[in-house]
Coordinates of C-alpha atoms in Angstrom, one line a residue:
X1 CA 42.2 32.0 -65.7
X2 CA 39.5 34.6 -65.4
X3 CA 36.8 33.1 -67.3
X4 CA 37.2 29.7 -65.9
X5 CA 37.1 31.1 -62.3
X6 CA 33.9 33.3 -63.7
X7 CA 32.3 30.0 -64.9
X8 CA 32.6 28.1 -61.9
X9 CA 31.5 30.8 -59.8
X10 CA 28.4 30.8 -62.1
X11 CA 27.7 27.0 -61.9
X12 CA 28.2 27.3 -57.9
X13 CA 25.7 30.0 -57.8
X14 CA 23.3 27.9 -60.0
X15 CA 23.6 25.0 -57.9
X16 CA 23.0 26.8 -54.6
X17 CA 20.0 28.5 -55.8
X18 CA 18.6 25.3 -57.4
X19 CA 19.3 23.3 -53.9
X20 CA 17.5 26.5 -52.2
X21 CA 14.4 26.6 -54.4
X22 CA 14.3 22.8 -54.1
X23 CA 14.2 22.9 -50.2
X24 CA 11.9 25.9 -50.4
X25 CA 9.3 23.7 -52.4
X26 CA 9.8 20.6 -50.1
X27 CA 9.1 22.8 -46.8
X28 CA 5.9 24.2 -48.7
X29 CA 4.8 20.7 -49.6
X30 CA 5.5 19.4 -46.1
X31 CA 3.7 22.4 -44.6
X32 CA 0.6 22.0 -47.0
X33 CA 0.4 18.3 -45.9
X34 CA 0.6 19.0 -42.2
X35 CA -1.9 21.5 -42.4
X36 CA -4.3 19.4 -44.4
X37 CA -4.1 16.7 -41.6
X38 CA -4.8 19.0 -39.0
X39 CA -8.5 19.2 -37.5
X40 CA -10.5 22.2 -37.8
X41 CA -10.2 23.0 -34.0
X42 CA -6.3 22.7 -34.4
X43 CA -6.4 25.2 -37.3
X44 CA -8.5 27.7 -35.4
X45 CA -6.4 27.4 -32.0
X46 CA -3.4 27.7 -34.4
X47 CA -4.5 30.7 -36.2
X48 CA -5.7 32.6 -32.8
X49 CA -2.0 31.9 -31.2
X50 CA -0.3 33.0 -34.7
X51 CA -2.6 36.2 -34.7
X52 CA -2.0 36.8 -31.2
X53 CA 1.8 36.3 -31.5
X54 CA 1.6 38.5 -34.6
X55 CA 0.1 41.1 -32.9
X56 CA 2.1 41.2 -30.1
X57 CA 5.4 41.3 -31.7
X58 CA 4.5 43.7 -34.3
X59 CA 2.9 46.1 -31.6
X60 CA 5.6 45.2 -28.8
X61 CA 8.5 45.5 -31.7
X62 CA 7.2 48.8 -33.0
X63 CA 7.0 50.2 -29.4
X64 CA 10.4 48.8 -28.7
X65 CA 11.8 50.8 -31.8
X66 CA 10.0 53.8 -31.3
X67 CA 11.0 53.8 -27.6
X68 CA 14.5 52.6 -28.3
X69 CA 15.1 55.3 -31.0
X70 CA 13.8 58.3 -29.0
X71 CA 15.7 57.2 -25.8
X72 CA 18.8 56.5 -27.8
X73 CA 18.5 59.9 -29.5
X74 CA 17.9 61.5 -26.0
X75 CA 20.9 59.5 -24.5
X76 CA 23.0 60.6 -27.0
X77 CA 21.7 64.3 -26.7
X78 CA 22.3 64.1 -22.9
X79 CA 25.5 62.8 -23.2
X80 CA 26.5 65.7 -25.7
X81 CA 25.1 67.8 -23.2
X82 CA 27.2 66.7 -20.6
X83 CA 30.4 66.7 -22.4
X84 CA 29.4 70.4 -23.6
X85 CA 29.3 71.2 -19.9
X86 CA 32.3 69.4 -19.3
X87 CA 34.2 71.3 -21.8
X88 CA 32.5 74.6 -20.6
X89 CA 34.0 73.8 -16.8
X90 CA 37.4 72.7 -18.4
X91 CA 37.6 76.2 -20.2
X92 CA 36.7 77.8 -16.9
X93 CA 39.2 76.0 -15.1
X94 CA 41.9 76.8 -17.6
X95 CA 40.5 80.3 -17.9
X96 CA 41.0 80.5 -14.2
X97 CA 44.6 79.3 -14.2
X98 CA 45.5 81.9 -16.9
X99 CA 43.9 84.6 -14.7
X100 CA 45.9 83.5 -11.9
X101 CA 49.1 83.6 -14.1
X102 CA 48.0 87.1 -15.5
X103 CA 47.1 88.6 -12.1
X104 CA 50.7 87.4 -10.8
X105 CA 52.3 89.0 -14.2
X106 CA 50.5 92.4 -13.4
X107 CA 51.7 92.7 -9.8
X108 CA 54.1 95.5 -8.9
X109 CA 56.7 92.8 -7.5
X110 CA 56.7 90.9 -10.8
X111 CA 57.3 94.1 -12.9
X112 CA 60.1 95.5 -10.5
X113 CA 61.8 92.0 -11.1
X114 CA 61.3 92.6 -14.8
X115 CA 63.0 95.9 -14.5
X116 CA 66.0 94.5 -12.4
X117 CA 66.5 91.8 -15.4
X118 CA 66.2 94.4 -17.8
X119 CA 69.4 96.4 -16.4
X120 CA 71.6 93.5 -17.2
X121 CA 74.5 92.5 -15.1
X122 CA 74.6 90.0 -12.1
X123 CA 72.6 90.6 -8.9
X124 CA 74.1 90.3 -5.7
X125 CA 72.7 87.3 -3.4
X126 CA 70.7 90.1 -1.1
X127 CA 69.3 91.8 -4.1
X128 CA 68.1 88.2 -5.4
X129 CA 66.7 87.1 -2.5
X130 CA 65.3 90.5 -1.9
X131 CA 63.6 90.0 -5.3
X132 CA 62.4 86.6 -4.5
X133 CA 61.1 87.6 -1.3
X134 CA 59.0 90.2 -3.1
X135 CA 57.4 87.7 -5.4
X136 CA 56.0 85.4 -2.3
X137 CA 52.8 87.5 -2.0
X138 CA 51.8 87.4 -5.8
X139 CA 52.6 83.8 -5.7
X140 CA 50.6 83.0 -2.6
X141 CA 47.6 85.0 -4.3
X142 CA 48.1 83.0 -7.6
X143 CA 47.7 80.0 -5.7
X144 CA 45.0 81.1 -3.6
X145 CA 43.0 81.8 -6.9
X146 CA 43.7 78.4 -8.2
X147 CA 44.7 75.7 -5.7
X148 CA 45.6 73.3 -8.7
X149 CA 48.8 75.6 -9.2
X150 CA 51.5 73.5 -7.6
X151 CA 54.5 75.8 -8.3
X152 CA 55.5 78.5 -10.6
X153 CA 59.2 79.3 -11.5
X154 CA 60.2 82.5 -13.1
X155 CA 63.2 81.6 -15.2
X156 CA 65.4 84.9 -16.1
X157 CA 69.0 85.7 -17.4
X158 CA 70.1 86.8 -13.9
X159 CA 68.4 83.8 -11.8
X160 CA 65.5 81.5 -11.0
X161 CA 62.7 82.9 -8.8
X162 CA 59.9 80.7 -7.0
X163 CA 57.9 80.3 -3.9
X164 CA 60.0 79.5 -0.8
X165 CA 57.7 76.6 0.3
X166 CA 58.5 74.9 -3.0
X167 CA 61.4 72.7 -3.1
X168 CA 63.6 73.4 -6.2
X169 CA 65.3 70.2 -7.6
X170 CA 69.1 71.1 -7.3
X171 CA 71.3 70.0 -10.0
X172 CA 68.8 70.3 -13.0
X173 CA 68.8 73.5 -14.7
X174 CA 66.1 75.0 -16.6
X175 CA 67.9 74.0 -19.9
X176 CA 67.6 70.7 -19.2
X177 CA 64.2 70.1 -17.7
X178 CA 61.2 68.5 -19.4
X179 CA 59.5 71.5 -20.5
X180 CA 62.5 73.5 -22.0
X181 CA 62.2 71.4 -25.4
X182 CA 58.7 73.0 -25.6
X183 CA 60.4 76.3 -26.4
X184 CA 61.6 75.5 -29.5
X185 CA 58.5 73.7 -31.1
X186 CA 55.6 75.5 -29.5
X187 CA 54.5 79.1 -29.5
X188 CA 53.8 80.8 -26.1
X189 CA 51.5 80.9 -24.1
X190 CA 51.1 77.0 -24.3
X191 CA 50.7 74.2 -22.4
X192 CA 53.1 71.0 -21.9
X193 CA 51.2 67.7 -21.5
X194 CA 51.5 65.7 -18.3
X195 CA 54.9 65.0 -17.3
X196 CA 57.1 64.1 -14.2
X197 CA 57.8 67.2 -12.3
X198 CA 61.6 67.4 -12.6
X199 CA 61.8 71.3 -11.4
X200 CA 60.4 70.8 -8.0
X201 CA 60.4 67.7 -5.6
X202 CA 56.6 67.5 -5.5
X203 CA 56.8 63.7 -6.5
X204 CA 53.8 63.8 -8.9
X205 CA 52.9 64.5 -12.9
X206 CA 52.1 68.0 -13.5
X207 CA 50.9 70.0 -16.8
X208 CA 53.2 73.1 -17.3
X209 CA 51.6 76.4 -18.6
X210 CA 54.6 78.3 -20.2
X211 CA 54.5 82.0 -20.6
X212 CA 56.7 85.0 -21.6
X213 CA 56.2 88.5 -20.1
X214 CA 53.4 90.4 -21.9
X215 CA 54.9 93.7 -20.9
X216 CA 56.7 96.1 -23.3
X217 CA 60.7 95.9 -23.4
X218 CA 60.4 92.8 -21.5
X219 CA 63.7 90.9 -21.1
X220 CA 64.9 88.4 -23.4
X221 CA 65.0 84.8 -22.4
X222 CA 62.6 85.4 -19.6
X223 CA 59.9 82.4 -19.1
X224 CA 57.4 81.8 -16.6
X225 CA 56.5 78.2 -15.9
X226 CA 53.2 77.3 -14.2
X227 CA 52.9 73.6 -13.0
X228 CA 49.5 72.4 -12.4
X229 CA 48.8 69.0 -10.7
X230 CA 47.6 66.4 -13.0
X231 CA 45.8 64.7 -10.6
X232 CA 43.6 68.1 -9.4
X233 CA 42.8 68.3 -13.1
X234 CA 41.6 64.8 -13.4
X235 CA 39.6 64.7 -10.4
X236 CA 38.0 67.9 -11.7
X237 CA 37.4 66.3 -14.8
X238 CA 36.1 63.2 -13.7
X239 CA 33.7 64.9 -11.2
X240 CA 32.0 66.6 -14.3
X241 CA 32.2 63.5 -16.6
X242 CA 29.5 61.2 -15.2
X243 CA 29.7 57.7 -16.1
X244 CA 32.0 58.7 -19.3
X245 CA 35.7 58.1 -19.6
X246 CA 37.4 61.2 -20.3
X247 CA 40.4 61.8 -22.7
X248 CA 42.0 65.3 -23.1
X249 CA 44.2 66.4 -26.2
X250 CA 46.1 69.5 -25.9
X251 CA 46.2 72.2 -28.9
X252 CA 49.2 70.2 -30.4
X253 CA 47.2 66.9 -30.4
X254 CA 48.9 65.1 -27.6
X255 CA 47.4 63.6 -24.6
X256 CA 47.1 66.1 -22.0
X257 CA 46.8 63.6 -19.2
X258 CA 46.0 59.9 -19.0
X259 CA 42.6 59.9 -17.1
X260 CA 42.0 56.1 -17.9
X261 CA 44.2 53.4 -19.1
X262 CA 42.1 53.6 -22.3
X263 CA 43.5 57.1 -22.7
X264 CA 46.9 56.1 -24.3
X265 CA 45.4 53.4 -26.5
X266 CA 43.0 55.9 -28.1
X267 CA 45.8 58.5 -28.5
X268 CA 47.9 56.2 -30.2
X269 CA 45.1 55.1 -32.5
X270 CA 45.3 56.9 -35.7
X271 CA 41.9 55.6 -37.0
X272 CA 40.3 57.0 -33.7
X273 CA 42.0 60.4 -34.0
X274 CA 40.9 61.0 -37.6
X275 CA 37.1 60.7 -36.8
X276 CA 37.5 63.6 -34.4
X277 CA 36.5 66.4 -36.6
X278 CA 34.9 69.7 -36.4
X279 CA 34.6 71.2 -32.9
X280 CA 31.8 68.8 -31.5
X281 CA 30.4 65.7 -32.6
X282 CA 29.6 61.8 -31.6
X283 CA 30.1 58.6 -33.0
X284 CA 30.3 54.9 -32.1
X285 CA 33.8 53.3 -31.7
X286 CA 34.6 49.8 -30.7
X287 CA 37.7 49.1 -28.5
X288 CA 38.7 45.7 -27.0
X289 CA 35.2 44.5 -28.3
X290 CA 33.3 46.9 -26.4
X291 CA 31.3 49.5 -28.1
X292 CA 31.5 52.9 -26.9
X293 CA 29.4 56.1 -27.7
X294 CA 32.1 58.9 -28.5
X295 CA 31.1 62.5 -27.9
X296 CA 33.7 65.3 -28.1
X297 CA 34.0 68.9 -27.8
X298 CA 36.7 71.7 -28.2
X299 CA 37.7 74.0 -25.7
X300 CA 38.0 76.8 -28.0
X301 CA 39.6 79.5 -25.8
X302 CA 42.0 80.1 -24.7
X303 CA 43.7 76.5 -24.9
X304 CA 42.4 74.9 -27.9
X305 CA 42.0 71.7 -25.9
X306 CA 39.7 68.8 -27.2
X307 CA 37.6 66.7 -24.6
X308 CA 36.4 63.2 -25.5
X309 CA 34.0 61.4 -23.6
X310 CA 33.7 57.5 -23.9
X311 CA 30.4 55.8 -22.6
X312 CA 29.8 52.2 -23.0
X313 CA 26.8 51.9 -25.1
X314 CA 25.2 49.1 -22.8
X315 CA 25.6 51.5 -20.0
X316 CA 24.3 54.4 -21.8
X317 CA 21.3 52.7 -23.2
X318 CA 20.5 50.6 -20.3
X319 CA 16.9 51.8 -20.3
X320 CA 16.6 50.7 -23.8
X321 CA 17.6 47.3 -22.5
X322 CA 15.0 47.4 -19.7
X323 CA 12.5 48.3 -22.7
X324 CA 13.9 45.3 -24.5
X325 CA 13.6 43.3 -21.7
X326 CA 10.0 44.1 -21.1
X327 CA 8.8 43.7 -24.6
X328 CA 10.5 40.3 -24.7
X329 CA 8.6 39.5 -21.4
X330 CA 5.3 40.8 -22.6
X331 CA 5.7 38.9 -26.0
X332 CA 6.5 35.5 -23.7
X333 CA 3.9 36.2 -21.3
X334 CA 1.2 36.9 -23.9
X335 CA 2.4 33.6 -25.9
X336 CA 1.7 31.7 -22.9
X337 CA -1.5 33.1 -22.3
X338 CA -2.4 32.8 -25.9
X339 CA -1.5 29.1 -25.7
X340 CA -3.9 28.7 -22.4
X341 CA -6.6 30.9 -23.7
X342 CA -6.7 29.5 -27.4
X343 CA -7.9 26.3 -26.4
X344 CA -10.9 27.7 -24.3
X345 CA -11.7 30.4 -26.7
X346 CA -11.5 27.6 -29.6
X347 CA -14.2 25.4 -27.7
X348 CA -16.2 28.5 -27.1
X349 CA -16.1 29.3 -30.9
X350 CA -16.8 26.0 -32.0
X351 CA -19.5 25.1 -29.5
X352 CA -22.2 25.3 -32.3
X353 CA -20.1 23.0 -34.5
X354 CA -19.5 20.4 -31.7
X355 CA -23.2 20.5 -30.9
X356 CA -23.9 19.9 -34.5
X357 CA -21.2 17.1 -34.6
X358 CA -22.9 15.6 -31.6
X359 CA -26.3 15.3 -33.1
X360 CA -24.7 14.0 -36.3
X361 CA -23.1 11.1 -34.2
X362 CA -26.5 10.2 -32.4
X363 CA -28.1 10.2 -35.9
X364 CA -25.3 7.7 -37.1
X365 CA -26.4 5.5 -34.2
X366 CA -30.1 5.6 -35.6
X367 CA -31.3 8.0 -33.2
X368 CA -33.6 10.4 -35.5
X369 CA -35.4 11.9 -32.9
X370 CA -32.5 14.6 -32.0
X371 CA -32.5 17.8 -33.0
X372 CA -30.0 20.7 -33.3
X373 CA -30.6 23.6 -31.0
X374 CA -28.6 26.6 -31.2
X375 CA -28.1 29.7 -29.2
X376 CA -26.1 31.8 -31.7
X377 CA -26.9 33.3 -34.9
X378 CA -23.9 32.2 -36.9
X379 CA -23.2 30.3 -39.8
X380 CA -23.0 27.2 -37.6
X381 CA -26.4 27.4 -36.2
X382 CA -27.9 27.9 -39.7
X383 CA -26.2 24.8 -40.8
X384 CA -27.7 23.2 -37.8
X385 CA -31.1 24.1 -38.9
X386 CA -30.7 23.2 -42.3
X387 CA -29.7 19.7 -40.9
X388 CA -32.7 19.7 -38.7
X389 CA -35.1 20.3 -41.8
X390 CA -33.1 17.5 -43.8
X391 CA -33.6 15.1 -40.7
X392 CA -37.5 16.0 -40.9
X393 CA -37.5 15.3 -44.6
X394 CA -35.5 12.0 -44.1
X395 CA -37.8 11.1 -41.0
X396 CA -40.8 11.8 -43.3
X397 CA -39.4 9.5 -46.1
X398 CA -38.6 6.9 -44.0
X399 CA -41.9 6.8 -42.6
X400 CA -43.5 6.7 -45.6
X401 CA -41.1 4.0 -47.0
X402 CA -41.9 2.0 -43.9
X403 CA -45.7 2.2 -44.5
X404 CA -45.4 1.4 -48.1
X405 CA -43.3 -1.7 -47.1
X406 CA -45.7 -2.6 -44.4
X407 CA -48.5 -2.5 -46.9
X408 CA -46.4 -4.3 -49.5
X409 CA -45.5 -7.0 -46.8
X410 CA -49.2 -7.3 -45.9
X411 CA -50.4 -7.7 -49.2
X412 CA -47.9 -10.4 -50.0
X413 CA -48.7 -12.3 -46.9
X414 CA -52.5 -12.3 -47.9
X415 CA -51.6 -13.2 -51.4
X416 CA -49.4 -16.3 -50.0
X417 CA -52.4 -17.0 -47.9
X418 CA -54.9 -16.9 -50.8
X419 CA -52.7 -19.2 -52.6
X420 CA -53.0 -22.1 -50.0
X421 CA -56.7 -21.7 -49.6
X422 CA -58.0 -22.9 -53.2
X423 CA -55.9 -25.9 -53.0
X424 CA -57.2 -27.4 -49.7
X425 CA -60.9 -26.2 -50.4
X426 CA -60.7 -27.9 -53.6
X427 CA -59.7 -31.1 -52.2
X428 CA -62.2 -30.9 -49.0
X429 CA -65.5 -30.3 -51.7
X430 CA -64.4 -33.2 -53.6
X431 CA -64.4 -35.3 -50.4
X432 CA -67.8 -33.9 -49.4
X433 CA -69.2 -34.4 -52.8
X434 CA -67.8 -38.0 -52.6
X435 CA -69.3 -38.8 -49.2
X436 CA -72.5 -37.3 -50.1
X437 CA -72.8 -39.7 -53.0
X438 CA -71.9 -42.6 -50.7
X439 CA -74.8 -41.5 -48.3
X440 CA -72.6 -40.6 -45.2
X441 CA -74.6 -37.9 -44.4
X442 CA -72.9 -37.5 -40.6
X443 CA -69.6 -37.3 -41.9
X444 CA -70.8 -34.7 -44.4
X445 CA -72.1 -32.8 -41.8
X446 CA -69.0 -33.0 -39.4
X447 CA -67.0 -31.9 -42.6
X448 CA -69.1 -28.9 -43.4
X449 CA -69.0 -27.8 -39.8
X450 CA -65.5 -28.2 -39.4
X451 CA -65.0 -26.5 -42.7
X452 CA -67.0 -23.4 -41.4
X453 CA -65.3 -23.3 -38.1
X454 CA -62.0 -23.6 -40.3
X455 CA -62.8 -20.5 -42.3
X456 CA -64.1 -18.7 -39.4
X457 CA -60.9 -18.9 -37.4
X458 CA -58.8 -18.6 -40.3
X459 CA -60.5 -15.3 -41.6
X460 CA -59.5 -13.9 -37.8
X461 CA -61.5 -10.4 -39.1
X462 CA -58.8 -9.8 -41.5
X463 CA -56.3 -9.8 -38.9
X464 CA -52.8 -11.1 -39.3
X465 CA -52.1 -11.8 -35.9
X466 CA -54.1 -14.5 -33.9
X467 CA -53.7 -16.4 -30.6
X468 CA -52.0 -19.7 -29.9
X469 CA -55.5 -21.0 -28.9
X470 CA -57.0 -20.1 -32.2
X471 CA -54.2 -21.2 -34.4
X472 CA -54.7 -24.7 -32.6
X473 CA -58.3 -24.4 -33.2
X474 CA -57.8 -23.9 -36.9
X475 CA -55.5 -26.7 -37.4
X476 CA -57.7 -29.2 -35.3
X477 CA -60.4 -28.2 -37.4
X478 CA -58.1 -29.0 -40.5
X479 CA -57.2 -32.4 -39.0
X480 CA -60.8 -33.4 -38.2
X481 CA -61.6 -32.8 -42.1
X482 CA -58.5 -34.5 -43.3
X483 CA -59.3 -37.4 -40.8
X484 CA -62.6 -37.7 -42.3
X485 CA -60.8 -37.6 -45.7
X486 CA -58.2 -40.5 -44.8
X487 CA -60.0 -42.5 -42.1
X488 CA -57.0 -44.9 -41.5
X489 CA -54.1 -42.8 -42.8
X490 CA -52.9 -41.1 -39.3
X491 CA -53.5 -40.4 -35.7
X492 CA -52.7 -36.9 -34.1
X493 CA -51.9 -35.5 -30.7
X494 CA -51.9 -31.7 -29.4
X495 CA -49.8 -30.6 -26.5
X496 CA -50.1 -27.1 -25.3
X497 CA -50.4 -25.6 -21.8
X498 CA -53.5 -23.3 -21.2
X499 CA -51.3 -19.9 -20.5
X500 CA -49.5 -20.4 -23.7
X501 CA -53.0 -20.4 -25.7
X502 CA -53.2 -16.5 -25.0
X503 CA -49.7 -15.8 -26.4
X504 CA -49.9 -13.8 -30.1
X505 CA -48.7 -15.5 -33.2
X506 CA -48.9 -15.2 -36.9
X507 CA -51.8 -17.1 -38.3
X508 CA -51.8 -20.2 -40.7
X509 CA -48.6 -21.4 -39.7
X510 CA -49.4 -25.1 -38.2
X511 CA -52.1 -26.0 -41.1
X512 CA -49.8 -25.9 -43.9
X513 CA -47.0 -28.1 -42.1
X514 CA -49.6 -30.7 -41.1
X515 CA -50.7 -30.5 -44.5
X516 CA -47.2 -31.3 -45.6
X517 CA -47.0 -34.1 -43.4
X518 CA -50.2 -35.7 -44.8
X519 CA -49.7 -34.9 -48.5
X520 CA -45.9 -35.6 -48.6
X521 CA -44.9 -37.7 -45.5
X522 CA -47.6 -40.3 -45.6
X523 CA -47.6 -40.7 -49.4
X524 CA -47.5 -44.4 -50.2
X525 CA -46.9 -45.1 -46.6
X526 CA -48.5 -48.7 -45.7
X527 CA -48.3 -48.1 -41.7
X528 CA -50.4 -45.7 -39.7
X529 CA -48.9 -42.4 -39.4
X530 CA -48.6 -40.2 -36.3
X531 CA -48.8 -36.6 -36.1
X532 CA -47.8 -34.6 -32.7
X533 CA -48.1 -31.1 -32.5
X534 CA -46.3 -29.4 -29.5
X535 CA -46.4 -25.6 -28.6
X536 CA -44.3 -24.5 -25.6
X537 CA -41.9 -21.2 -24.6
X538 CA -38.2 -21.8 -24.8
X539 CA -35.8 -19.0 -23.9
X540 CA -38.2 -16.1 -24.7
X541 CA -39.1 -17.8 -27.9
X542 CA -43.0 -19.5 -28.9
X543 CA -41.6 -23.0 -30.3
X544 CA -44.0 -24.5 -32.1
X545 CA -43.2 -28.2 -33.5
X546 CA -45.0 -30.5 -36.1
X547 CA -43.4 -34.1 -35.6
X548 CA -44.5 -37.1 -37.8
X549 CA -43.2 -40.5 -38.7
X550 CA -43.4 -40.1 -42.4
X551 CA -41.1 -40.6 -45.3
X552 CA -39.4 -37.5 -44.8
X553 CA -36.9 -35.7 -46.9
X554 CA -34.3 -37.6 -49.0
X555 CA -31.1 -37.7 -47.2
X556 CA -29.0 -38.6 -50.3
X557 CA -29.4 -35.2 -51.3
X558 CA -27.9 -33.5 -48.1
X559 CA -25.1 -34.1 -46.1
X560 CA -25.1 -37.1 -43.9
X561 CA -23.6 -35.4 -40.6
X562 CA -25.9 -32.0 -41.0
X563 CA -29.6 -33.4 -40.7
X564 CA -30.7 -29.6 -40.0
X565 CA -32.1 -28.0 -43.1
X566 CA -32.8 -24.5 -43.9
X567 CA -36.3 -23.8 -45.5
X568 CA -34.8 -22.5 -48.6
X569 CA -33.1 -26.2 -49.0
X570 CA -36.6 -27.9 -48.6
X571 CA -38.9 -29.0 -51.6
X572 CA -42.7 -28.1 -51.3
X573 CA -44.6 -25.1 -51.7
X574 CA -45.9 -25.2 -47.8
X575 CA -42.5 -24.6 -46.1
X576 CA -41.2 -21.9 -48.7
X577 CA -44.6 -20.1 -48.1
X578 CA -44.2 -20.4 -44.3
X579 CA -40.5 -19.2 -44.5
X580 CA -41.4 -16.3 -46.6
X581 CA -44.3 -15.2 -44.1
X582 CA -41.9 -15.5 -41.2
X583 CA -39.3 -13.4 -43.0
X584 CA -41.6 -10.8 -44.0
X585 CA -43.4 -10.3 -40.6
X586 CA -40.7 -11.1 -38.0
X587 CA -37.5 -10.3 -40.1
X588 CA -34.2 -12.3 -38.9
X589 CA -35.2 -12.9 -35.2
X590 CA -37.7 -15.7 -36.3
X591 CA -36.0 -19.2 -36.9
X592 CA -37.6 -22.3 -39.2
X593 CA -35.6 -25.3 -38.5
X594 CA -36.3 -28.8 -40.2
X595 CA -34.7 -32.3 -38.9
X596 CA -35.6 -35.6 -40.9
X597 CA -34.9 -39.1 -40.3
X598 CA -37.2 -40.9 -43.2
X599 CA -39.6 -43.2 -41.5
X600 CA -38.6 -42.7 -38.0
X601 CA -39.1 -38.9 -37.2
X602 CA -39.3 -35.7 -39.3
X603 CA -39.4 -32.6 -37.2
X604 CA -40.3 -29.0 -38.3
X605 CA -39.6 -26.3 -35.7
X606 CA -41.1 -22.7 -35.7
X607 CA -39.4 -20.2 -33.0
X608 CA -41.2 -16.9 -32.9
X609 CA -40.0 -14.1 -30.6
X610 CA -42.1 -13.0 -27.5
X611 CA -41.5 -9.5 -28.5
X612 CA -42.5 -9.2 -32.1
X613 CA -40.1 -7.0 -34.3
X614 CA -41.5 -5.3 -37.1
X615 CA -45.1 -5.6 -36.3
X616 CA -47.3 -2.5 -36.5

């Protein structure tokens, strides 16, 4: 049966340890996950709180342990000093009682009583009365020396002697009293623990000190019983015990008197009695769920009594509890202060990082002019200055990239423009040559003048931007040339307000559209064509429209319900060329729209923003 039990215990221990380590691993993983999910500010704040709390707890706990240990030792020492003082006081009290009895036994009256007793025989009533009367003075002196003595009884073979004021109990002889059994068990002189006074009618408990005469040739069976008031001893002892509960044991190990209800309980506790070793000492003992500090000391001479003090540990260490309360209060207060101050302190520590973060957010919104400015000389400030350097480099590279893109755009626009000029020039020169052979000198002159004006306005001193007025003049000269080339092919009209002619626009936009209408719209057209050019301002956009009644676009190639066409859907070099130029210069803000109803109306619309985006 032993092996299975041991095996089962091993299996159970293994299971418990496995579960413990698994829970520990899961706890660490959750803690790690939580720590990674917190912000840097929260980690700094948590670190400040933990550091403050650890420092306060360690310092407060260490101070508390040191102070409590010192106070505890001092309290124990002080309590031991109190019980030593109580033992000394009790010893003086017992010496005083013995001194009073010895004084009584050394009196002449007592010696005379012993002589009469030694003669033997019975005394007459008168002789007995005379001897008892002679003892009244030394008895009074004895009570005067020690007021705690309530009565004295001298028991002899020839009779009993005591103080006249004391009321002797009738009918109870000395041999049947509470103190008589002590004669058979103990040695004299000795104390009889607390008992009801059955020798005299005092009505109280007394402790009895029993003597035999100490003179030579003392009569046999002569005993002296001195009763001491239990309440007097108790009051005297409590007065010198402070907050402690006194317990007094006689030389024979019995409870001398019951000073408290706890006394009889401890007197019957063998475990407690076994710990009362040596002449003095202290230990802790729990009675009725209350922890007591037990100090004890022996009244070595003349009676070998043992005095014990029981002090509640909470009462004895009340100063330690006060220190404990103050320590806990300080920890709580500093904990709350750490919670309140850590937020402000964290913000102060992270101010450079917050400034750097603010700069980065502005950069995210394309504000490249911002720069980090730091008053500190810490790591965050160094990172901020590095970030400034990076922004300077990015801004320089961006500017260089924009300049390169602008140069590339201008070069591409000039290349597109150069692609248009040779085609038109070739056709015009052929027409001039044909008219010169036909002797139409006036028309040749007009064409040459229009061509000269066309090139003068079109060159525009090498600038890409021109005015609406110059653009209209350029297309007018072109239309004059084409009108001379195709006399009865078309008629044209131009509509534009004078204030609009001062607005800026990209050059060579209208001429390719008009050329597209003539070459493609009126191709194989038997009726007279009409071209209408209208320039106006609509919703902060410059609107330029070229409208003709030519053949337009093939509607079968497009959806019937969507007559609006994107430039990329249109065939013809001119339209694609203009679309690219608008996109290069104006970006996505410019619009190029085409609508077509064949042989009725084909409209090409250009919308240019009045505030030019991307211009340089």
